[in-house]
């Protein structure tokens, strides 16, 4: 299984965004998590296509776009055009979730589906053959720096069991409240893509990434 630390630029210093992305790249980060918020599906507004288009020019990282947007099917092609390599939509945000996933696939990028903490795995389990990743939100979507919701661990375990049972090639991504402690919890539960905002960006970025990657590898070594 491929494990990745996916820094979320929501916690970046936007005045130095390009520089910080270069630092991440230099430290061997492969996945960049990009949180788009519309002020409707979630209370806050973050950024959109122009920012992604601009950072795309300078970065070869895998752009993992998390759309916290109502009716995201309206924007799939726009996000592909501005540089997304993967697009994740929320199950709760789509009127026709199957159609939204089909649109992402037809646009030629990887497709992800996300569930909020209160949404059961059961709501998306019929789609596991159609997606590349399932994003389990471990905080309420909308803001960085929140506390990990413990009840979500069971959902990660449930998903891991379903995916392994069917021998499917689907990544389990977690997003929200990842730190020294919860990193271990989610890896043991079966997650392999770890989104982290404040954990990565608070303080010295380069040394944080070095330390987090080391700790993450240690945990992975004990589960494999
Ligand atoms: C929350 C976003 C997250 C956020 C995570 O709605 O989807 O990606 O940046 O931030 P931390 O790691 O600080 O909880
Ligand atoms: Zn996110």
mmCIF file of C-alpha atoms and ligand atoms in Angstrom:
data_model
loop_
_atom_site.group_PDB
_atom_site.id
_atom_site.type_symbol
_atom_site.label_atom_id
_atom_site.label_comp_id
_atom_site.label_asym_id
_atom_site.label_seq_id
_atom_site.Cartn_x
_atom_site.Cartn_y
_atom_site.Cartn_z
ATOM 1 C CA UNK A 1 0.000 0.000 0.000
ATOM 2 C CA UNK A 2 1.250 3.471 -0.822
ATOM 3 C CA UNK A 3 1.298 5.875 2.125
ATOM 4 C CA UNK A 4 1.465 9.626 1.609
ATOM 5 C CA UNK A 5 1.493 12.691 3.802
ATOM 6 C CA UNK A 6 -0.722 15.218 2.008
ATOM 7 C CA UNK A 7 -0.111 18.752 3.314
ATOM 8 C CA UNK A 8 -3.171 20.976 3.090
ATOM 9 C CA UNK A 9 -2.317 24.433 1.813
ATOM 10 C CA UNK A 10 -5.299 25.814 3.710
ATOM 11 C CA UNK A 11 -2.835 26.246 6.592
ATOM 12 C CA UNK A 12 -0.083 27.777 4.429
ATOM 13 C CA UNK A 13 1.115 31.356 4.680
ATOM 14 C CA UNK A 14 -0.514 32.670 1.506
ATOM 15 C CA UNK A 15 1.933 35.513 1.358
ATOM 16 C CA UNK A 16 4.636 32.888 0.773
ATOM 17 C CA UNK A 17 2.613 30.143 -0.876
ATOM 18 C CA UNK A 18 4.966 29.479 -3.815
ATOM 19 C CA UNK A 19 7.991 29.332 -1.554
ATOM 20 C CA UNK A 20 6.271 26.940 0.881
ATOM 21 C CA UNK A 21 5.175 24.657 -1.940
ATOM 22 C CA UNK A 22 8.790 24.519 -3.144
ATOM 23 C CA UNK A 23 9.879 23.573 0.380
ATOM 24 C CA UNK A 24 7.335 20.736 0.467
ATOM 25 C CA UNK A 25 8.552 19.491 -2.886
ATOM 26 C CA UNK A 26 12.174 19.641 -1.774
ATOM 27 C CA UNK A 27 11.265 17.605 1.321
ATOM 28 C CA UNK A 28 9.905 14.849 -0.897
ATOM 29 C CA UNK A 29 6.178 15.526 -0.576
ATOM 30 C CA UNK A 30 4.296 14.039 -3.539
ATOM 31 C CA UNK A 31 0.670 14.956 -2.800
ATOM 32 C CA UNK A 32 -0.576 18.506 -2.264
ATOM 33 C CA UNK A 33 -4.027 18.719 -0.692
ATOM 34 C CA UNK A 34 -6.037 21.670 -1.972
ATOM 35 C CA UNK A 35 -9.172 22.641 -0.021
ATOM 36 C CA UNK A 36 -11.761 24.549 -2.018
ATOM 37 C CA UNK A 37 -14.649 26.006 0.022
ATOM 38 C CA UNK A 38 -17.655 27.858 -1.299
ATOM 39 C CA UNK A 39 -19.306 29.412 1.767
ATOM 40 C CA UNK A 40 -22.396 27.310 1.108
ATOM 41 C CA UNK A 41 -21.555 23.641 1.612
ATOM 42 C CA UNK A 42 -19.279 24.823 4.416
ATOM 43 C CA UNK A 43 -19.435 28.144 6.286
ATOM 44 C CA UNK A 44 -16.082 29.420 5.081
ATOM 45 C CA UNK A 45 -14.646 30.456 1.711
ATOM 46 C CA UNK A 46 -11.059 29.551 0.797
ATOM 47 C CA UNK A 47 -9.802 29.911 -2.777
ATOM 48 C CA UNK A 48 -10.495 28.528 -6.216
ATOM 49 C CA UNK A 49 -9.278 28.081 -9.764
ATOM 50 C CA UNK A 50 -6.970 31.112 -10.164
ATOM 51 C CA UNK A 51 -4.837 30.070 -7.190
ATOM 52 C CA UNK A 52 -4.588 26.470 -8.409
ATOM 53 C CA UNK A 53 -3.757 27.569 -11.945
ATOM 54 C CA UNK A 54 -1.037 29.802 -10.616
ATOM 55 C CA UNK A 55 0.681 27.211 -8.373
ATOM 56 C CA UNK A 56 0.351 24.577 -11.121
ATOM 57 C CA UNK A 57 2.864 26.519 -13.227
ATOM 58 C CA UNK A 58 5.619 25.946 -10.695
ATOM 59 C CA UNK A 59 4.817 22.558 -9.205
ATOM 60 C CA UNK A 60 4.995 18.976 -10.398
ATOM 61 C CA UNK A 61 3.291 17.609 -7.301
ATOM 62 C CA UNK A 62 0.099 15.580 -7.472
ATOM 63 C CA UNK A 63 -2.746 18.077 -7.000
ATOM 64 C CA UNK A 64 -5.386 16.513 -4.785
ATOM 65 C CA UNK A 65 -8.377 18.850 -4.919
ATOM 66 C CA UNK A 66 -10.969 18.508 -2.140
ATOM 67 C CA UNK A 67 -14.155 20.267 -3.196
ATOM 68 C CA UNK A 68 -16.205 21.428 -0.210
ATOM 69 C CA UNK A 69 -18.683 22.911 -2.613
ATOM 70 C CA UNK A 70 -22.425 22.462 -3.209
ATOM 71 C CA UNK A 71 -23.304 20.815 -6.537
ATOM 72 C CA UNK A 72 -19.620 20.339 -7.464
ATOM 73 C CA UNK A 73 -20.524 18.746 -10.794
ATOM 74 C CA UNK A 74 -20.790 22.330 -12.106
ATOM 75 C CA UNK A 75 -17.050 22.827 -11.751
ATOM 76 C CA UNK A 76 -15.344 19.510 -12.553
ATOM 77 C CA UNK A 77 -14.001 20.556 -15.946
ATOM 78 C CA UNK A 78 -12.819 23.926 -14.582
ATOM 79 C CA UNK A 79 -10.748 22.249 -11.886
ATOM 80 C CA UNK A 80 -9.275 19.785 -14.351
ATOM 81 C CA UNK A 81 -8.400 22.659 -16.675
ATOM 82 C CA UNK A 82 -6.601 24.545 -13.943
ATOM 83 C CA UNK A 83 -4.475 21.562 -12.961
ATOM 84 C CA UNK A 84 -6.208 19.050 -10.656
ATOM 85 C CA UNK A 85 -4.873 15.475 -10.785
ATOM 86 C CA UNK A 86 -7.572 14.158 -8.476
ATOM 87 C CA UNK A 87 -10.953 15.576 -7.547
ATOM 88 C CA UNK A 88 -12.866 14.615 -4.438
ATOM 89 C CA UNK A 89 -16.505 15.543 -4.046
ATOM 90 C CA UNK A 90 -18.691 15.240 -0.977
ATOM 91 C CA UNK A 91 -21.429 12.631 -0.963
ATOM 92 C CA UNK A 92 -23.618 15.151 0.898
ATOM 93 C CA UNK A 93 -23.064 17.881 -1.721
ATOM 94 C CA UNK A 94 -24.182 16.039 -4.855
ATOM 95 C CA UNK A 95 -27.688 15.481 -6.059
ATOM 96 C CA UNK A 96 -26.459 12.661 -8.286
ATOM 97 C CA UNK A 97 -23.235 11.354 -6.812
ATOM 98 C CA UNK A 98 -22.758 8.617 -9.433
ATOM 99 C CA UNK A 99 -22.985 11.221 -12.173
ATOM 100 C CA UNK A 100 -20.486 13.500 -10.432
ATOM 101 C CA UNK A 101 -17.973 10.643 -10.204
ATOM 102 C CA UNK A 102 -18.565 9.751 -13.831
ATOM 103 C CA UNK A 103 -17.869 13.368 -14.807
ATOM 104 C CA UNK A 104 -14.575 13.321 -12.911
ATOM 105 C CA UNK A 105 -13.543 10.057 -14.590
ATOM 106 C CA UNK A 106 -14.564 11.291 -18.038
ATOM 107 C CA UNK A 107 -12.435 14.374 -17.481
ATOM 108 C CA UNK A 108 -9.435 12.046 -17.119
ATOM 109 C CA UNK A 109 -8.422 12.549 -13.472
ATOM 110 C CA UNK A 110 -8.647 10.401 -10.360
ATOM 111 C CA UNK A 111 -11.991 10.414 -8.573
ATOM 112 C CA UNK A 112 -12.630 10.638 -4.861
ATOM 113 C CA UNK A 113 -15.700 10.692 -2.666
ATOM 114 C CA UNK A 114 -15.771 12.204 0.793
ATOM 115 C CA UNK A 115 -18.036 11.724 3.784
ATOM 116 C CA UNK A 116 -18.553 14.095 6.704
ATOM 117 C CA UNK A 117 -18.219 12.719 10.245
ATOM 118 C CA UNK A 118 -21.955 12.014 10.568
ATOM 119 C CA UNK A 119 -22.318 10.283 7.196
ATOM 120 C CA UNK A 120 -22.132 6.481 7.423
ATOM 121 C CA UNK A 121 -19.792 4.432 5.234
ATOM 122 C CA UNK A 122 -22.901 2.638 4.053
ATOM 123 C CA UNK A 123 -23.938 5.734 2.067
ATOM 124 C CA UNK A 124 -20.985 5.329 -0.303
ATOM 125 C CA UNK A 125 -20.075 1.636 -0.083
ATOM 126 C CA UNK A 126 -21.886 0.882 -3.351
ATOM 127 C CA UNK A 127 -19.444 3.240 -5.108
ATOM 128 C CA UNK A 128 -16.199 1.632 -4.029
ATOM 129 C CA UNK A 129 -15.623 0.095 -7.447
ATOM 130 C CA UNK A 130 -16.011 3.470 -9.130
ATOM 131 C CA UNK A 131 -13.651 5.644 -7.090
ATOM 132 C CA UNK A 132 -9.907 5.833 -6.527
ATOM 133 C CA UNK A 133 -10.159 7.209 -3.020
ATOM 134 C CA UNK A 134 -12.533 7.667 -0.150
ATOM 135 C CA UNK A 135 -11.885 10.679 2.041
ATOM 136 C CA UNK A 136 -13.095 10.202 5.587
ATOM 137 C CA UNK A 137 -13.457 13.615 7.205
ATOM 138 C CA UNK A 138 -12.268 13.387 10.780
ATOM 139 C CA UNK A 139 -13.447 16.929 11.661
ATOM 140 C CA UNK A 140 -16.412 18.948 10.418
ATOM 141 C CA UNK A 141 -15.286 20.280 7.038
ATOM 142 C CA UNK A 142 -14.728 24.006 6.869
ATOM 143 C CA UNK A 143 -11.758 24.962 8.994
ATOM 144 C CA UNK A 144 -8.237 23.839 9.791
ATOM 145 C CA UNK A 145 -6.969 23.379 13.331
ATOM 146 C CA UNK A 146 -9.905 21.413 14.767
ATOM 147 C CA UNK A 147 -9.777 18.394 17.051
ATOM 148 C CA UNK A 148 -9.943 14.873 15.624
ATOM 149 C CA UNK A 149 -13.381 13.286 16.163
ATOM 150 C CA UNK A 150 -12.711 9.888 17.735
ATOM 151 C CA UNK A 151 -15.911 8.301 16.471
ATOM 152 C CA UNK A 152 -14.505 8.477 12.940
ATOM 153 C CA UNK A 153 -11.852 5.830 13.630
ATOM 154 C CA UNK A 154 -14.470 3.087 13.369
ATOM 155 C CA UNK A 155 -15.480 4.335 9.939
ATOM 156 C CA UNK A 156 -11.896 4.047 8.710
ATOM 157 C CA UNK A 157 -11.758 0.465 10.022
ATOM 158 C CA UNK A 158 -15.058 -0.383 8.408
ATOM 159 C CA UNK A 159 -13.913 0.964 5.067
ATOM 160 C CA UNK A 160 -10.574 -0.839 5.234
ATOM 161 C CA UNK A 161 -12.397 -4.086 5.838
ATOM 162 C CA UNK A 162 -14.736 -3.548 2.884
ATOM 163 C CA UNK A 163 -11.902 -2.581 0.531
ATOM 164 C CA UNK A 164 -9.698 -5.496 1.547
ATOM 165 C CA UNK A 165 -12.532 -7.984 1.426
ATOM 166 C CA UNK A 166 -13.245 -7.109 -2.198
ATOM 167 C CA UNK A 167 -9.538 -6.690 -2.976
ATOM 168 C CA UNK A 168 -10.191 -3.208 -4.367
ATOM 169 C CA UNK A 169 -7.561 -0.650 -5.288
ATOM 170 C CA UNK A 170 -9.015 2.274 -3.312
ATOM 171 C CA UNK A 171 -7.085 4.669 -1.106
ATOM 172 C CA UNK A 172 -8.405 5.717 2.277
ATOM 173 C CA UNK A 173 -7.661 9.355 2.980
ATOM 174 C CA UNK A 174 -8.271 11.081 6.288
ATOM 175 C CA UNK A 175 -8.559 14.818 6.784
ATOM 176 C CA UNK A 176 -8.755 16.857 9.974
ATOM 177 C CA UNK A 177 -7.028 16.938 13.332
ATOM 178 C CA UNK A 178 -4.035 14.815 12.335
ATOM 179 C CA UNK A 179 -1.142 15.136 14.787
ATOM 180 C CA UNK A 180 1.492 12.982 16.529
ATOM 181 C CA UNK A 181 -1.182 10.961 18.314
ATOM 182 C CA UNK A 182 -3.978 10.674 15.757
ATOM 183 C CA UNK A 183 -1.519 9.839 12.973
ATOM 184 C CA UNK A 184 -0.951 6.490 14.633
ATOM 185 C CA UNK A 185 -4.679 5.968 15.241
ATOM 186 C CA UNK A 186 -5.623 6.467 11.600
ATOM 187 C CA UNK A 187 -2.789 4.387 10.150
ATOM 188 C CA UNK A 188 -3.647 1.503 12.473
ATOM 189 C CA UNK A 189 -7.299 1.844 11.465
ATOM 190 C CA UNK A 190 -6.325 1.474 7.802
ATOM 191 C CA UNK A 191 -5.843 4.937 6.298
ATOM 192 C CA UNK A 192 -2.975 5.413 3.835
ATOM 193 C CA UNK A 193 -3.291 9.049 2.721
ATOM 194 C CA UNK A 194 -2.968 11.495 5.603
ATOM 195 C CA UNK A 195 -4.003 15.098 5.072
ATOM 196 C CA UNK A 196 -2.476 17.524 7.540
ATOM 197 C CA UNK A 197 -2.726 21.297 7.760
ATOM 198 C CA UNK A 198 -1.626 22.884 11.013
ATOM 199 C CA UNK A 199 0.524 19.875 11.961
ATOM 200 C CA UNK A 200 2.691 20.541 8.906
ATOM 201 C CA UNK A 201 2.591 24.320 8.587
ATOM 202 C CA UNK A 202 2.717 25.503 12.212
ATOM 203 C CA UNK A 203 6.313 26.443 12.995
ATOM 204 C CA UNK A 204 9.191 25.486 10.723
ATOM 205 C CA UNK A 205 7.800 23.802 7.624
ATOM 206 C CA UNK A 206 10.901 21.922 6.451
ATOM 207 C CA UNK A 207 11.759 20.480 9.839
ATOM 208 C CA UNK A 208 8.107 19.606 10.532
ATOM 209 C CA UNK A 209 7.903 17.644 7.307
ATOM 210 C CA UNK A 210 11.140 15.802 8.060
ATOM 211 C CA UNK A 211 9.972 14.838 11.543
ATOM 212 C CA UNK A 212 6.428 13.907 10.564
ATOM 213 C CA UNK A 213 7.631 11.733 7.689
ATOM 214 C CA UNK A 214 10.017 9.931 9.988
ATOM 215 C CA UNK A 215 7.323 9.307 12.610
ATOM 216 C CA UNK A 216 4.893 8.200 9.954
ATOM 217 C CA UNK A 217 7.390 5.702 8.519
ATOM 218 C CA UNK A 218 7.991 4.234 11.950
ATOM 219 C CA UNK A 219 4.286 3.583 12.414
ATOM 220 C CA UNK A 220 3.944 2.166 8.899
ATOM 221 C CA UNK A 221 6.814 -0.251 9.582
ATOM 222 C CA UNK A 222 4.902 -1.677 12.510
ATOM 223 C CA UNK A 223 1.661 -2.220 10.606
ATOM 224 C CA UNK A 224 3.066 -3.720 7.391
HETATM 225 C C1 LIG B 1 -10.974 21.059 6.651
HETATM 226 C C2 LIG B 1 -10.026 20.786 5.510
HETATM 227 C C3 LIG B 1 -8.728 20.229 5.938
HETATM 228 C C4 LIG B 1 -7.922 21.115 6.858
HETATM 229 C C5 LIG B 1 -7.194 20.220 7.825
HETATM 230 O O1 LIG B 1 -12.234 21.322 6.185
HETATM 231 O O2 LIG B 1 -10.598 19.868 4.602
HETATM 232 O O3 LIG B 1 -7.943 19.792 4.841
HETATM 233 O O4 LIG B 1 -7.002 21.910 6.176
HETATM 234 O O5 LIG B 1 -6.569 21.002 8.775
HETATM 235 P P1 LIG B 1 -5.938 20.417 10.089
HETATM 236 O O6 LIG B 1 -4.937 19.375 9.693
HETATM 237 O O7 LIG B 1 -5.305 21.611 10.734
HETATM 238 O O8 LIG B 1 -7.048 19.831 10.899
HETATM 239 ZN ZN1 LIG B 2 -9.375 18.778 2.930
#
